[in-house]
PDB file of C-alpha atoms in Angstrom:
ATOM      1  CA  UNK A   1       0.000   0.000   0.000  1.00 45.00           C
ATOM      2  CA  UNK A   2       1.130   3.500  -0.948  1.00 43.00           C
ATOM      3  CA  UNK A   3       3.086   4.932   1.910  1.00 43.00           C
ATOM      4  CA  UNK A   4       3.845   8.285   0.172  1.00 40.00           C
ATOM      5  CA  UNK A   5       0.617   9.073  -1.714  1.00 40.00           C
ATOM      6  CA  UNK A   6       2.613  11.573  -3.870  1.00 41.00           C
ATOM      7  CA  UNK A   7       4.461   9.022  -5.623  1.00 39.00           C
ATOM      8  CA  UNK A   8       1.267   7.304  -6.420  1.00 38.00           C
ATOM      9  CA  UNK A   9       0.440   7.985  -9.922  1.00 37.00           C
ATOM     10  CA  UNK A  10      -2.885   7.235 -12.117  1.00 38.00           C
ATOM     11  CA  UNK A  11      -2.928   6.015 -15.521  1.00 39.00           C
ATOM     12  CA  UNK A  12      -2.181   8.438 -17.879  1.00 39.00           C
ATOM     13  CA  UNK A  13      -3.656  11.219 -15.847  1.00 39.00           C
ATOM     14  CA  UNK A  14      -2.773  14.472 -15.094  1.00 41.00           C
ATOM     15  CA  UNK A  15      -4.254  15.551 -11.576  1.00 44.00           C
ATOM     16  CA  UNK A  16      -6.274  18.954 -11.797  1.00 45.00           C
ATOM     17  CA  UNK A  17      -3.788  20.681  -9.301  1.00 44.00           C
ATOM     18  CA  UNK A  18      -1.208  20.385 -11.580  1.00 42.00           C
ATOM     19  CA  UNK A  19      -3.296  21.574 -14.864  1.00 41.00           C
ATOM     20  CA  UNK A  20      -4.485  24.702 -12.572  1.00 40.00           C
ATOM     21  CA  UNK A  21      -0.927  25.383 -11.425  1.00 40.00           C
ATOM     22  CA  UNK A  22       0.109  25.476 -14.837  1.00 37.00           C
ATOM     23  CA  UNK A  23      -2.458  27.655 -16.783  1.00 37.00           C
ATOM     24  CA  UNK A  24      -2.362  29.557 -13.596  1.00 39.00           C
ATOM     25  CA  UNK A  25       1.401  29.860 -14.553  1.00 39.00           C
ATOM     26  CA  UNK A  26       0.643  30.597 -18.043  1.00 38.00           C
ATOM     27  CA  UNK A  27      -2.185  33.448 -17.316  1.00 38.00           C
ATOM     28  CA  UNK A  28       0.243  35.260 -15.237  1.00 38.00           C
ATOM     29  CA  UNK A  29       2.802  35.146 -17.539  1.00 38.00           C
ATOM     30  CA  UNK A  30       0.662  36.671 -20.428  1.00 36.00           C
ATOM     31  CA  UNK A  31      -0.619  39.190 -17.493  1.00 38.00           C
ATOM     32  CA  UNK A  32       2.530  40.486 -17.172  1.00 39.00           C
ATOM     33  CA  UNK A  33       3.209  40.651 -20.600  1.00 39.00           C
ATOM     34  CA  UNK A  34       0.396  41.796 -22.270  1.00 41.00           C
ATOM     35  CA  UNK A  35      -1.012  43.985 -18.940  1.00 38.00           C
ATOM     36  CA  UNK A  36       0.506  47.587 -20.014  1.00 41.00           C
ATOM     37  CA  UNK A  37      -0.599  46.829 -23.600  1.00 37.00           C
ATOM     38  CA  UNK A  38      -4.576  46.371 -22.599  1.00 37.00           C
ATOM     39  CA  UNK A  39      -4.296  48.994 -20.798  1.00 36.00           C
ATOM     40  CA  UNK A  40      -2.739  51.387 -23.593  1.00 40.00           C
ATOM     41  CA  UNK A  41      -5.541  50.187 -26.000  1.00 39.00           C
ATOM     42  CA  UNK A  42      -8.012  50.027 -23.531  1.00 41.00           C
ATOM     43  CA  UNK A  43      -7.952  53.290 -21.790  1.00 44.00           C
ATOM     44  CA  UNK A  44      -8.825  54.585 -18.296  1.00 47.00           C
ATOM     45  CA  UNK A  45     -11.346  51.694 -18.152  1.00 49.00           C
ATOM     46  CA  UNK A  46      -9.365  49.208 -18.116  1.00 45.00           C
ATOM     47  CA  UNK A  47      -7.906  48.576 -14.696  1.00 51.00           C
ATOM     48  CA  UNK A  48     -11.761  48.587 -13.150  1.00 51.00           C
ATOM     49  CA  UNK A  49     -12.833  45.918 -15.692  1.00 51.00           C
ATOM     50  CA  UNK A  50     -10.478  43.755 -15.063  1.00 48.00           C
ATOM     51  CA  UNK A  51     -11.621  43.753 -11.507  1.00 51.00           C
ATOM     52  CA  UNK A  52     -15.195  43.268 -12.240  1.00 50.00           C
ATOM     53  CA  UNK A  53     -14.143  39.911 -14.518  1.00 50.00           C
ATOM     54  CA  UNK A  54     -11.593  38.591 -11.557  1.00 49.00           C
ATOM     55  CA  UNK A  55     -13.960  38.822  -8.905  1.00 53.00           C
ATOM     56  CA  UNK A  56     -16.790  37.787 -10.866  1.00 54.00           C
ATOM     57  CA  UNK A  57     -14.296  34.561 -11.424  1.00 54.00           C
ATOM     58  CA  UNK A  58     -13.339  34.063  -7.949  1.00 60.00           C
ATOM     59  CA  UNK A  59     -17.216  34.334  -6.545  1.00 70.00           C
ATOM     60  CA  UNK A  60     -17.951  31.028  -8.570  1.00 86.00           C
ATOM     61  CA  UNK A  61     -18.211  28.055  -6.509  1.00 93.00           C
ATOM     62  CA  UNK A  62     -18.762  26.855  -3.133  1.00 96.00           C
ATOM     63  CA  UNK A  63     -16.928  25.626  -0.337  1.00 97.00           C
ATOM     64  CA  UNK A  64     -15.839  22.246  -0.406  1.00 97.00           C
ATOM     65  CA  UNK A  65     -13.498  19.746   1.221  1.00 98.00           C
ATOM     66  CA  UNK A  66     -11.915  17.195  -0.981  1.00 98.00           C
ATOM     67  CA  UNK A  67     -10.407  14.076   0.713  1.00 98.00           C
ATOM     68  CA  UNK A  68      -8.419  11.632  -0.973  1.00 98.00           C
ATOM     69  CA  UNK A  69      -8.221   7.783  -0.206  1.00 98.00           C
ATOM     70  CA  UNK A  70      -4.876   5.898  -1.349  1.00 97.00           C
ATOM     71  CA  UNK A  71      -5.977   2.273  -0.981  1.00 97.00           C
ATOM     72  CA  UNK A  72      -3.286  -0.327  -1.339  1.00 94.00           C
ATOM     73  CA  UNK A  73      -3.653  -4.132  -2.847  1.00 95.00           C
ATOM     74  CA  UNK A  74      -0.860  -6.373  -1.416  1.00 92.00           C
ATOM     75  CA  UNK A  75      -2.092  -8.074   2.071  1.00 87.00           C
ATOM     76  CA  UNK A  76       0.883  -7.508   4.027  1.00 81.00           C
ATOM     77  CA  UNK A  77       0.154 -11.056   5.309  1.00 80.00           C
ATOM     78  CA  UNK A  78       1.507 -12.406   2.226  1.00 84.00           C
ATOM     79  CA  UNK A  79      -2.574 -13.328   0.935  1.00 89.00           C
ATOM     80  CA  UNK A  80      -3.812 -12.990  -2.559  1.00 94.00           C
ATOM     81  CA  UNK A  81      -4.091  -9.016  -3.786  1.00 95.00           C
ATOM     82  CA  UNK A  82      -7.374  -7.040  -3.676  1.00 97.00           C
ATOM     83  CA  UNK A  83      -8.694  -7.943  -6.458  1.00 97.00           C
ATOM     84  CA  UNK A  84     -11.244  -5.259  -9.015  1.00 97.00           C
ATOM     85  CA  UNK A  85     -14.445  -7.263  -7.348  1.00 98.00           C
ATOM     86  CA  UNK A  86     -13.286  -7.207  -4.111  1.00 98.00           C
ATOM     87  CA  UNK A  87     -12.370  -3.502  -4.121  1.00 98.00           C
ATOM     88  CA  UNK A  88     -15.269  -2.652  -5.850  1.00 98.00           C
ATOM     89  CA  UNK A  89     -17.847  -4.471  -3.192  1.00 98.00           C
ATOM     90  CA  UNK A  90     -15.877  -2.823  -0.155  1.00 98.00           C
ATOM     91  CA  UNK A  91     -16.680   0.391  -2.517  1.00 98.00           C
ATOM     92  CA  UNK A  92     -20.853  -0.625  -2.753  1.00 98.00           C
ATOM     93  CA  UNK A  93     -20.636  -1.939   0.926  1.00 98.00           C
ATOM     94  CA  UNK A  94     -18.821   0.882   2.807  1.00 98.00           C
ATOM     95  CA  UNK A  95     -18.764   4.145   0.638  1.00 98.00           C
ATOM     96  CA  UNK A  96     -21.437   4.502  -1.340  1.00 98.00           C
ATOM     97  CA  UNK A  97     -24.107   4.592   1.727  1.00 97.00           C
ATOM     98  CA  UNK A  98     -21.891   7.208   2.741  1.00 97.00           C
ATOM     99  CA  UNK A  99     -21.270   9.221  -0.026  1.00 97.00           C
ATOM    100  CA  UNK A 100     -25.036   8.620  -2.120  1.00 96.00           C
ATOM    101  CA  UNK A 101     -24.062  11.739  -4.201  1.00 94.00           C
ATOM    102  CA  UNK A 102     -21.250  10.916  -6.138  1.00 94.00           C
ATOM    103  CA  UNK A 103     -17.239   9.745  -5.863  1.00 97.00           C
ATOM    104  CA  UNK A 104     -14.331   9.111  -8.282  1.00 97.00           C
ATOM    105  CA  UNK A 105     -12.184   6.210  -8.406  1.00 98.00           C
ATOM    106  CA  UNK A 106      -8.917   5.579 -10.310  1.00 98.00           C
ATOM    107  CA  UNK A 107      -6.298   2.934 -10.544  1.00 96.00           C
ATOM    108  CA  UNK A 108      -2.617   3.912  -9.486  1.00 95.00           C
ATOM    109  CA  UNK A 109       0.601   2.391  -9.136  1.00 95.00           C
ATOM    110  CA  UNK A 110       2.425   3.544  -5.638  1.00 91.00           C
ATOM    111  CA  UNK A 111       5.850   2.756  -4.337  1.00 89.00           C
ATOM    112  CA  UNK A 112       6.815   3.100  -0.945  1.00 82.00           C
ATOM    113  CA  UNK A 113      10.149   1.872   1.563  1.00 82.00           C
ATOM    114  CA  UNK A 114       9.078  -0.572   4.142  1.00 76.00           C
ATOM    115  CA  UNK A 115      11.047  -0.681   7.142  1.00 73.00           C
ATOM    116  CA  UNK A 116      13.676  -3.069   6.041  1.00 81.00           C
ATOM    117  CA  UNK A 117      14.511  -0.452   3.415  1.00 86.00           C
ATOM    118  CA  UNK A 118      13.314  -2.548   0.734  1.00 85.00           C
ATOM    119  CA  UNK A 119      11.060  -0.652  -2.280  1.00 88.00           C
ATOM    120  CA  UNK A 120       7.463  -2.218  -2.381  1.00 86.00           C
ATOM    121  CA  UNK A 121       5.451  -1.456  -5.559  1.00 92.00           C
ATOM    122  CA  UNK A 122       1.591  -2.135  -5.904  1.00 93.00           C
ATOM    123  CA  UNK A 123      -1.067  -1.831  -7.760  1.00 96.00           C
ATOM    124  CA  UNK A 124      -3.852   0.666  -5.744  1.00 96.00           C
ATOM    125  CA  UNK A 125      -6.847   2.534  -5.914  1.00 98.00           C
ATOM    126  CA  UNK A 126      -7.118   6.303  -5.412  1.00 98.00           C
ATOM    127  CA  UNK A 127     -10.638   7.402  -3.850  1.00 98.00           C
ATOM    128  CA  UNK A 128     -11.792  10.988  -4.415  1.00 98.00           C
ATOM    129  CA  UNK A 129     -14.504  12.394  -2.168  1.00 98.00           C
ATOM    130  CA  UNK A 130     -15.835  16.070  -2.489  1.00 97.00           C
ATOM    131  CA  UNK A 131     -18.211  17.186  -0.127  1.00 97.00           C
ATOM    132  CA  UNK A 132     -19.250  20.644   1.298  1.00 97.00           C
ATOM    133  CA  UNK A 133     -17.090  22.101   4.153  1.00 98.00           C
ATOM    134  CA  UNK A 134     -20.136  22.513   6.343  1.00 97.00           C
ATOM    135  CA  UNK A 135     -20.859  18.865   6.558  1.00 97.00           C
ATOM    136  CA  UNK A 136     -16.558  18.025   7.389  1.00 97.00           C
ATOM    137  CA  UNK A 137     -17.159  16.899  11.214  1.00 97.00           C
ATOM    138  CA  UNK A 138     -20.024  14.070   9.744  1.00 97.00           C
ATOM    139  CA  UNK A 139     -17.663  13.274   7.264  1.00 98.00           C
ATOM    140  CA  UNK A 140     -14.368  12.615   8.981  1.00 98.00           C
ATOM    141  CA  UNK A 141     -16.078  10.222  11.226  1.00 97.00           C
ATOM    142  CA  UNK A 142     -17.209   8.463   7.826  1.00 98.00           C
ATOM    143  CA  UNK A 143     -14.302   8.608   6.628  1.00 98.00           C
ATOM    144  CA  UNK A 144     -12.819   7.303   9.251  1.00 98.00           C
ATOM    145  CA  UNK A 145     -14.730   4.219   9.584  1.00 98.00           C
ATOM    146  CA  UNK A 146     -13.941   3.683   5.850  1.00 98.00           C
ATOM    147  CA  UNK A 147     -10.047   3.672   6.387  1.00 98.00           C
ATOM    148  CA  UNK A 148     -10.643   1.008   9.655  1.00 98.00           C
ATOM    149  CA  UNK A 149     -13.097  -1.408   7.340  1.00 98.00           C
ATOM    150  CA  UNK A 150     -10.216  -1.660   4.336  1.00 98.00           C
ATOM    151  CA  UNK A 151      -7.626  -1.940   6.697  1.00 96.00           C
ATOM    152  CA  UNK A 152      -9.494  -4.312   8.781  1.00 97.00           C
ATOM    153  CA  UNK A 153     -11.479  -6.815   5.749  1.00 96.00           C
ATOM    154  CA  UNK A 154      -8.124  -6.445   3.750  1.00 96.00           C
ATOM    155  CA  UNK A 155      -4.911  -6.975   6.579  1.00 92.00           C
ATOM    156  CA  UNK A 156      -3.806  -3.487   5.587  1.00 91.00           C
ATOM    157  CA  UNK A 157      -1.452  -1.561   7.477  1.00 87.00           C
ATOM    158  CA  UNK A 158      -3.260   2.050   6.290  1.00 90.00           C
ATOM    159  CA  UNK A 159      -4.766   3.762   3.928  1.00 96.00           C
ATOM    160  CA  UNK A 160      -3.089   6.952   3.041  1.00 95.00           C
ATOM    161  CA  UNK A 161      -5.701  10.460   3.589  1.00 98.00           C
ATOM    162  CA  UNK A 162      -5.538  13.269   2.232  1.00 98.00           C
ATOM    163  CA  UNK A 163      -7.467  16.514   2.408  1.00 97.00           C
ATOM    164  CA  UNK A 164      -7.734  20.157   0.804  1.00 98.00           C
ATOM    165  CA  UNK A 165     -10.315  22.817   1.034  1.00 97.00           C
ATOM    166  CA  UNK A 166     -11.196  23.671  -2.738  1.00 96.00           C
ATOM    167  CA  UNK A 167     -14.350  25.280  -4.287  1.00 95.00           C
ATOM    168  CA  UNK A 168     -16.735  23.384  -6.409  1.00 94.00           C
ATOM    169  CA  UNK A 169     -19.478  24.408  -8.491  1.00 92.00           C
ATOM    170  CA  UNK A 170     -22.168  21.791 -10.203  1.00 90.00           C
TER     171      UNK A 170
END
């Protein structure tokens, strides 16, 4: 199971934190640039407009927390790997009562140094749950007991969790 959930990677996915950072890059980079020509061509106007548009961006959304779930497949135990069926019955059994409205799953690959300094490579899942901020105290007990059930149905040492606070808008 992935111990560093940053080296886990999807198939052939980039992951939309790193597409924002970049044509967040990119925008600020023809900002700079092209900024004092707008504003020639523009006029006086310009500086107020491009208020109006930015914060007319940034209102959009609502907040939400989004928690990641690394999920390994090697049993530790030395038992068969999760397999698809298995993972995806723990998914009807223990997440989807939980989380009615919607979730994402993808497959990964993660690496990770056990203790003997050995790398360990696995297949995995990656679990994305988005849900509004107000509801995060419910939700980190569900959470919670999802993380215990894998660990406990599947011999697993963890599962890897993260969280960020992010703005979403259906």
């Amino acid at each position: 199971m992935p111990r560093f959930p940053h080296l886990t990677r999807t198939k052939g996915l980039t992951g939309p934190k790193q597409h924002t950072a970049l044509t967040s890059a990119a925008a600020l980079a023809v900002l700079a640039v092209g900024t004092p020509v707008a504003y020639a061509t523009l006029g006086d106007d310009a500086p107020s407009a491009s208020r109006s548009a930015t914060s007319a961006g940034a209102a959009r959304g609502k907040a939400y927390i989004e928690t990641r779930l690394f999920f390994g497949t090697e049993r530790p135990d030395g038992g068969p790997d999760v397999t698809d069926r298995q993972f995806l019955a723990f998914i009807d059994e223990e997440v989807t009562p939980r989380f009615p409205n919607g979730l994402t799953i993808q497959d990964g690959r993660g690496q990770w140094r056990d203790s003997h300094g050995v790398i360990e490579r696995e297949r995995s899942y990656e679990l994305t749950l988005l849900y509004p901020a107000s509801e995060a105290r419910v939700r980190d007990v569900q959470i919670e007991r999802i993380r215990n059930a894998y660990e406990k149905a599947f011999a697993q040492d963890s599962v890897a969790r993260i969280e960020e606070r992010t703005t979403a808008d259906f």
